[in-house]
CSV table of C-alpha atoms in Angstrom, one decimal:
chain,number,residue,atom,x,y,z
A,1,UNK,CA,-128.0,51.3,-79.9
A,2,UNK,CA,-129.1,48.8,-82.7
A,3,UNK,CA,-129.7,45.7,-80.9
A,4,UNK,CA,-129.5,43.7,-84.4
A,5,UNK,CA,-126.2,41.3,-84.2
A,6,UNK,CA,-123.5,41.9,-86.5
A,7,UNK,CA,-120.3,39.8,-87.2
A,8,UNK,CA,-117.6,41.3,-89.5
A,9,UNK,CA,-116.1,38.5,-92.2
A,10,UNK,CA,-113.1,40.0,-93.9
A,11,UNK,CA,-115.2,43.2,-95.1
A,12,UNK,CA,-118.5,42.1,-95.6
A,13,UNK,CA,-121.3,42.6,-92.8
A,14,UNK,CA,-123.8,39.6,-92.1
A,15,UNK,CA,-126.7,39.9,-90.0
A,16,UNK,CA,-126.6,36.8,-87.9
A,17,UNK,CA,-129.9,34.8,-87.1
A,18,UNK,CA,-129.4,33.1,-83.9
A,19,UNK,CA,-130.3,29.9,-85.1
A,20,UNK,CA,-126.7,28.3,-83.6
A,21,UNK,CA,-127.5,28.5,-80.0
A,22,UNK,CA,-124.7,27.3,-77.8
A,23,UNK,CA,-124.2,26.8,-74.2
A,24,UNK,CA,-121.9,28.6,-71.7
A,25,UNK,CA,-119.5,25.9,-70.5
A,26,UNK,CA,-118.9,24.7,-67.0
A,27,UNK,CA,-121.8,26.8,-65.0
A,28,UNK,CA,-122.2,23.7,-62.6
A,29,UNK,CA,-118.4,24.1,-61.0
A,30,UNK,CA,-118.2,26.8,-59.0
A,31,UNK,CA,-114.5,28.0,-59.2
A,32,UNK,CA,-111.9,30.5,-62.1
A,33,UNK,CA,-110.9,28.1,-64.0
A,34,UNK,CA,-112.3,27.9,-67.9
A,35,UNK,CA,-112.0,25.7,-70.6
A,36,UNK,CA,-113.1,26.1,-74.4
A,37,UNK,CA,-113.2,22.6,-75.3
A,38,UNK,CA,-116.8,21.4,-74.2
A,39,UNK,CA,-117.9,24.4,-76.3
A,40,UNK,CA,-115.4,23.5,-78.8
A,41,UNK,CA,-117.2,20.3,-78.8
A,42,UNK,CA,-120.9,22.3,-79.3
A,43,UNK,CA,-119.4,23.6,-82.4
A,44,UNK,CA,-118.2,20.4,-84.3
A,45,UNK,CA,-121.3,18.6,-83.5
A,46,UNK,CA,-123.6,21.6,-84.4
A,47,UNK,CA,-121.4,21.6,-87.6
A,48,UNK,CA,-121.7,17.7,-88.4
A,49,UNK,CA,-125.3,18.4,-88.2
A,50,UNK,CA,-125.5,21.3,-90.8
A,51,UNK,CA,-123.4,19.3,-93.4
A,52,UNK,CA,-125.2,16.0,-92.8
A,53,UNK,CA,-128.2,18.2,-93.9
A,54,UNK,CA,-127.4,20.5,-96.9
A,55,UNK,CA,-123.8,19.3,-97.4
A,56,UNK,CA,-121.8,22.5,-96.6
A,57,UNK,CA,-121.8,25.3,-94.6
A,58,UNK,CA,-123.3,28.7,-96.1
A,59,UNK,CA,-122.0,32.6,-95.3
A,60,UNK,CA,-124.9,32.6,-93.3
A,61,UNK,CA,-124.2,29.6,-90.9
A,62,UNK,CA,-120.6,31.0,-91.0
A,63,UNK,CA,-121.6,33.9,-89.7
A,64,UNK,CA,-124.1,32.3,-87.2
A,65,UNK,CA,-121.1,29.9,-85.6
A,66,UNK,CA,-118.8,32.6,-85.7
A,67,UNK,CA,-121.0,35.2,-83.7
A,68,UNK,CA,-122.6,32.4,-80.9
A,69,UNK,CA,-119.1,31.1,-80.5
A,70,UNK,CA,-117.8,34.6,-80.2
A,71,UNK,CA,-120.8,35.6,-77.3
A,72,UNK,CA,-120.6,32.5,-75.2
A,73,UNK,CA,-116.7,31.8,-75.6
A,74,UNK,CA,-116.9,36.3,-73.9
A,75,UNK,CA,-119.5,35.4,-71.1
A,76,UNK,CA,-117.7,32.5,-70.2
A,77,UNK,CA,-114.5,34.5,-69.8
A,78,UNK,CA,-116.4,37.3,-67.8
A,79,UNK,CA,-118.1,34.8,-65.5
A,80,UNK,CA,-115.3,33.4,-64.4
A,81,UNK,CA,-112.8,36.9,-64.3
A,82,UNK,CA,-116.2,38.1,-62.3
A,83,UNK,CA,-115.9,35.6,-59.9
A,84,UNK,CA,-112.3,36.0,-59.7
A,85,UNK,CA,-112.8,39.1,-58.2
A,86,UNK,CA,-115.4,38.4,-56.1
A,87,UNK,CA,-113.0,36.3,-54.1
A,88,UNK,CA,-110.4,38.5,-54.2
A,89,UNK,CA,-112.6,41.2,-52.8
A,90,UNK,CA,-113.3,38.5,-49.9
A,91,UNK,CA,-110.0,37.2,-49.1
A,92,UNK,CA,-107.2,39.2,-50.3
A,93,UNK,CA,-106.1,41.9,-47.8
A,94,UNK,CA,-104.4,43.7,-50.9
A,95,UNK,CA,-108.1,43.8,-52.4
A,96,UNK,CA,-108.3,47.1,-52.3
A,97,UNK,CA,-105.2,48.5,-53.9
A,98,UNK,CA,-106.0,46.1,-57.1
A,99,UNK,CA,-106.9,49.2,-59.4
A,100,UNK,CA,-106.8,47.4,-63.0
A,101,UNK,CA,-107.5,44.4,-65.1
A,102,UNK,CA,-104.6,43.8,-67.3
A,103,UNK,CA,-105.9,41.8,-70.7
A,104,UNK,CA,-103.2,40.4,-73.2
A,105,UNK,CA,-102.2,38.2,-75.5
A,106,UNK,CA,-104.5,37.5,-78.8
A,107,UNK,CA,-108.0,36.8,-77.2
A,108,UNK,CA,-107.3,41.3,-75.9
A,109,UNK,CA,-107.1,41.9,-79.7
A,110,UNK,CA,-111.3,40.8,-80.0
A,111,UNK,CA,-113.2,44.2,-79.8
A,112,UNK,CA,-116.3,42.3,-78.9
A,113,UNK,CA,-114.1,41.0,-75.4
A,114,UNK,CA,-112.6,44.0,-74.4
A,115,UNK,CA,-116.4,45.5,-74.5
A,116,UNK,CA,-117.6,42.8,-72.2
A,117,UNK,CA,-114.9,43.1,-70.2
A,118,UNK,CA,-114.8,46.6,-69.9
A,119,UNK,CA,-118.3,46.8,-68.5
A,120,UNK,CA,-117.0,44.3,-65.8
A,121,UNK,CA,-114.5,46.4,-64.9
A,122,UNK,CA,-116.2,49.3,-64.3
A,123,UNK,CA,-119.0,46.9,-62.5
A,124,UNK,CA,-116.0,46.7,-59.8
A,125,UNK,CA,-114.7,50.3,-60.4
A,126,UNK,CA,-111.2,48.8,-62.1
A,127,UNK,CA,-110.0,50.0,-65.0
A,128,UNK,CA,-109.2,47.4,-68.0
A,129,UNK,CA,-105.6,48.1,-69.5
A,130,UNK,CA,-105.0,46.3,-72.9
A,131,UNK,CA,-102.3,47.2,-75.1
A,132,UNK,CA,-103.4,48.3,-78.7
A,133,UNK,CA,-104.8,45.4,-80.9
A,134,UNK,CA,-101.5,45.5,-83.1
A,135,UNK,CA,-99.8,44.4,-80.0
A,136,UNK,CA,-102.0,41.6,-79.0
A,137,UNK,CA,-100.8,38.9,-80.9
A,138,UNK,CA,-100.8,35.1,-80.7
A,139,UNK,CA,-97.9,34.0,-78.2
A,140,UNK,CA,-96.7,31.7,-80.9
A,141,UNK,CA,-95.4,34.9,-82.3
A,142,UNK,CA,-93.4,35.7,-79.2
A,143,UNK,CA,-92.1,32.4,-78.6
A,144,UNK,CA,-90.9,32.3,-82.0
A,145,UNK,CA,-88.9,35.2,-81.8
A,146,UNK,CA,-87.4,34.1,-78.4
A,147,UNK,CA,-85.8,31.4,-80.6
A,148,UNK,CA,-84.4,33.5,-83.2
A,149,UNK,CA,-82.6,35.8,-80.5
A,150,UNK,CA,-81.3,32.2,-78.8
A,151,UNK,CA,-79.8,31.1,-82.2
A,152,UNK,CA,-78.4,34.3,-83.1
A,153,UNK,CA,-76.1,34.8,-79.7
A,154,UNK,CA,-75.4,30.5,-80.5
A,155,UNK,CA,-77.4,29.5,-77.4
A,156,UNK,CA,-78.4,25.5,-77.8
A,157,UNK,CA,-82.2,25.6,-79.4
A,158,UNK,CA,-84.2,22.3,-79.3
A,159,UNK,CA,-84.5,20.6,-82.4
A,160,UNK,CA,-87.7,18.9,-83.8
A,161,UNK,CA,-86.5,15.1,-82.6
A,162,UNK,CA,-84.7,16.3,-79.0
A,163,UNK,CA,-88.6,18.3,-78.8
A,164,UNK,CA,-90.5,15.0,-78.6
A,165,UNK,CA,-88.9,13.9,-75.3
A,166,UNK,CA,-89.1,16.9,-73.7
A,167,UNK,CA,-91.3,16.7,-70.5
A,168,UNK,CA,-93.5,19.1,-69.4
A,169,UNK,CA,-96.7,20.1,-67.2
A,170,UNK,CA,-100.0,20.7,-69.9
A,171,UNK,CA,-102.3,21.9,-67.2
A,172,UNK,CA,-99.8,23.2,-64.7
A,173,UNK,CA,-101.5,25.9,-62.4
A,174,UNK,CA,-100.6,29.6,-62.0
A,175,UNK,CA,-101.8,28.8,-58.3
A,176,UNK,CA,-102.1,25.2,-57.3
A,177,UNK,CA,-104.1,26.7,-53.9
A,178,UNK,CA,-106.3,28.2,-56.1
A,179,UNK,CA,-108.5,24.7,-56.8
A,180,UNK,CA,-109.5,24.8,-53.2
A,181,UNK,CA,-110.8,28.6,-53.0
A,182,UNK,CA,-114.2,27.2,-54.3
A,183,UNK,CA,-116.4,23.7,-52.7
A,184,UNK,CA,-116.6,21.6,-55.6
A,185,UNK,CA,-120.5,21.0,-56.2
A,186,UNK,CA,-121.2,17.2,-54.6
A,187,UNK,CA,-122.2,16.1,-58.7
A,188,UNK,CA,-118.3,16.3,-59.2
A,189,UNK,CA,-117.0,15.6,-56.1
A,190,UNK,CA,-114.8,11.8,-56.7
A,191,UNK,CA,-117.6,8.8,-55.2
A,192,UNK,CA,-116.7,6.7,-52.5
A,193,UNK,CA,-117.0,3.9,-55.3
A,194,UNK,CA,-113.7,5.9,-56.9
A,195,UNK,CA,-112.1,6.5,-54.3
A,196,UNK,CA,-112.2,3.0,-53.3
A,197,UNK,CA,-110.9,1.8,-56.6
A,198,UNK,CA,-108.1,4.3,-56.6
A,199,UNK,CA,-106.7,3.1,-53.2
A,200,UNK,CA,-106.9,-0.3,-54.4
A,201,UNK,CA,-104.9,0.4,-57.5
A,202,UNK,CA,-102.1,2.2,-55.2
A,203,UNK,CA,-101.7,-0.7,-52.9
A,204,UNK,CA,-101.3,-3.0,-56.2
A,205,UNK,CA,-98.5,-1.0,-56.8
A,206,UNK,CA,-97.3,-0.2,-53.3
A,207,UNK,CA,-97.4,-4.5,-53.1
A,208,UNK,CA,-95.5,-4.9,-56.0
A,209,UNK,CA,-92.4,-2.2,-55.5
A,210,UNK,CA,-91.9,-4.3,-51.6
A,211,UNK,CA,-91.7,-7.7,-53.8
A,212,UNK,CA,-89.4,-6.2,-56.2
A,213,UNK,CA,-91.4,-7.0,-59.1
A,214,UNK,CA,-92.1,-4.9,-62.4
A,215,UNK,CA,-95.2,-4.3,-63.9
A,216,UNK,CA,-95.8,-1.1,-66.2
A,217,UNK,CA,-99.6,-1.0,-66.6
A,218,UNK,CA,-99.9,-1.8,-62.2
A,219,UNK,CA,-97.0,0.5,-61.3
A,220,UNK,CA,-98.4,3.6,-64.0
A,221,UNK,CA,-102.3,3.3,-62.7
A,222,UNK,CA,-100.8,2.9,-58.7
A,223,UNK,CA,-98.7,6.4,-59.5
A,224,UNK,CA,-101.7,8.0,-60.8
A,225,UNK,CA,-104.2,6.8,-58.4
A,226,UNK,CA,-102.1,8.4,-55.4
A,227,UNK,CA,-101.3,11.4,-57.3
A,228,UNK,CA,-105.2,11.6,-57.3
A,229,UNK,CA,-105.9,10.8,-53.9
A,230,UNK,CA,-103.3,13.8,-53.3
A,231,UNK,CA,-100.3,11.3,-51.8
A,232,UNK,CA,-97.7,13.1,-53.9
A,233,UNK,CA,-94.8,11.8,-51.1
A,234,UNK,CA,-96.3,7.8,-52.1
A,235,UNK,CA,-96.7,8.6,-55.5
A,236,UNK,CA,-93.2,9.6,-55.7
A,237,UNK,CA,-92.2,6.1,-53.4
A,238,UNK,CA,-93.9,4.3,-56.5
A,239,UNK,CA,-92.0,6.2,-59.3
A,240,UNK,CA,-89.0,5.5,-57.7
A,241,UNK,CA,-89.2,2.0,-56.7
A,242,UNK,CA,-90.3,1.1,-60.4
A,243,UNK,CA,-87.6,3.3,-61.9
A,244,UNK,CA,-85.3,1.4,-59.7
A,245,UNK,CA,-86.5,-2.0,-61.7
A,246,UNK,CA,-86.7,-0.5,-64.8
A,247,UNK,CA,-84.9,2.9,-65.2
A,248,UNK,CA,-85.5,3.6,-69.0
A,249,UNK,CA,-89.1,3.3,-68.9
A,250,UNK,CA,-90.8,6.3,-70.2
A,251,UNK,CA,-94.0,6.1,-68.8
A,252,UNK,CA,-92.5,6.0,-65.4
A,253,UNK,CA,-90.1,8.7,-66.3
A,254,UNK,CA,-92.9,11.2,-67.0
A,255,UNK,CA,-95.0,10.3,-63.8
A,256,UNK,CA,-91.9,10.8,-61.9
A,257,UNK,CA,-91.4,14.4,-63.4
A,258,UNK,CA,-95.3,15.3,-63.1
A,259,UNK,CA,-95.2,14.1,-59.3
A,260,UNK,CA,-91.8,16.1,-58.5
A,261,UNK,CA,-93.1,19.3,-60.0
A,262,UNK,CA,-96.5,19.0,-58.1
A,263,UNK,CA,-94.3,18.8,-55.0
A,264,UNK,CA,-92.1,21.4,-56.0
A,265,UNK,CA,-94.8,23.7,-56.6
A,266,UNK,CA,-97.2,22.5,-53.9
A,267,UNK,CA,-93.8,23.6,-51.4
A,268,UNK,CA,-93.9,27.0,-53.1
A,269,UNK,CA,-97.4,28.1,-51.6
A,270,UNK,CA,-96.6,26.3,-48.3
């Protein structure tokens, strides 16, 4: 195979250099989860960098950021779907009737994924099932359409004001057990020193509720702190006691919410 790295821009072919190295994020923490945005990060400051020097970005660098994005955003994805199945292997009694990986959604729809991918899969003798690039679309697309079919049958669609006091869970887990199937390396495991200050900061609050007094900024960082510290029952103590003294405040509102679904869910895996 030609080991010379291509990247495909509209229908032009550019050899790319490897002069925009970039680093695979989080290889310290030891768990499945992944994130883009340190690498995300990489990008912007590596781009600040070539426009602070010639003033705007070339085909070439294009092509460079494109492809090193492209590798390292694909090895970070494998890493952790490698992992993934590591522990499975060791834990799950089902293990060994998982046949597949199942890849969707627009990131299945990158050729130079499903290749990296595939070779994990057969790694672990699994097959990789991906439906055909046409259908690997962005879910945008999807949720969308699920609000055309709601106002065609009349069913009440959110509009763009009711939308901004919506509530809702940005990092909400597919399973909240799963942060404890790997140790946290002791580098990003919470000080004494933090944990300290965040028991502190819940008894301020905890104080304050008994003496029936209201303060947003002590009641908010008390909530938080025990919501931290993993005291979801206190946490939601706090919420209530301050929505008690002050039952339209939004901030409260919201921690109230997050705190009851992190019980609710937490109940879920019980």
């Amino acid at each position: 195979k030609n080991k010379k790295k291509q990247i495909e821009k509209k229908e032009t072919k550019i050899k790319v250099n490897g002069k925009f190295p970039l680093k695979e994020p989080m290889t310290t923490i030891k768990d499945c989860n992944f994130s883009f945005s340190g690498l995300k990060s990489q990008v912007k400051r590596g781009i600040d960098e070539i426009l602070a020097k010639q003033g705007s970005l070339t085909h070439q660098n294009i092509a460079d950021i494109s492809f090193s994005f492209q590798e390292v955003a694909a090895k970070h994805l494998t890493t952790r779907l490698d992992r993934a199945i590591q522990w499975c292997n060791a834990n799950l009694e089902c293990a060994p009737d998982i046949k597949h990986i199942v890849m969707s959604g627009g990131v299945a729809s990158n050729s130079a994924i499903r290749e990296k991918v595939q070779a994990l899969a057969q790694k672990y003798s699994l097959s990789l099932v991906c439906a055909p690039p046409k259908l690997c679309t962005d879910n945008g697309v999807m949720i969308a359409w699920a609000g055309i079919e709601n106002m065609d049958v009349n069913k009440s669609v959110f509009s763009a004001e009711q939308a901004q006091d919506l509530l809702y869970e940005p990092k909400w887990p597919l399973d909240p057990s799963g942060r404890n199937y790997f140790p946290v390396p002791k580098a990003y495991m919470k000080s004494s020193k933090t944990d300290d200050r965040l028991k502190r900061d819940a008894l301020a609050c905890s104080q304050l509720a008994k003496k029936g007094e209201f303060d947003e900024n002590v009641f908010a960082k008390g909530i938080r702190a025990a919501i931290s510290l993993d005291r979801l029952e206190e946490a939601k103590e706090m919420a209530s006691a301050g929505l008690a003294l002050s039952p339209d405040n939004k901030v409260l509102v919201k921690l109230m919410y997050k705190v009851t679904s992190k019980i609710q869910t937490q109940n879920l895996f019980k």
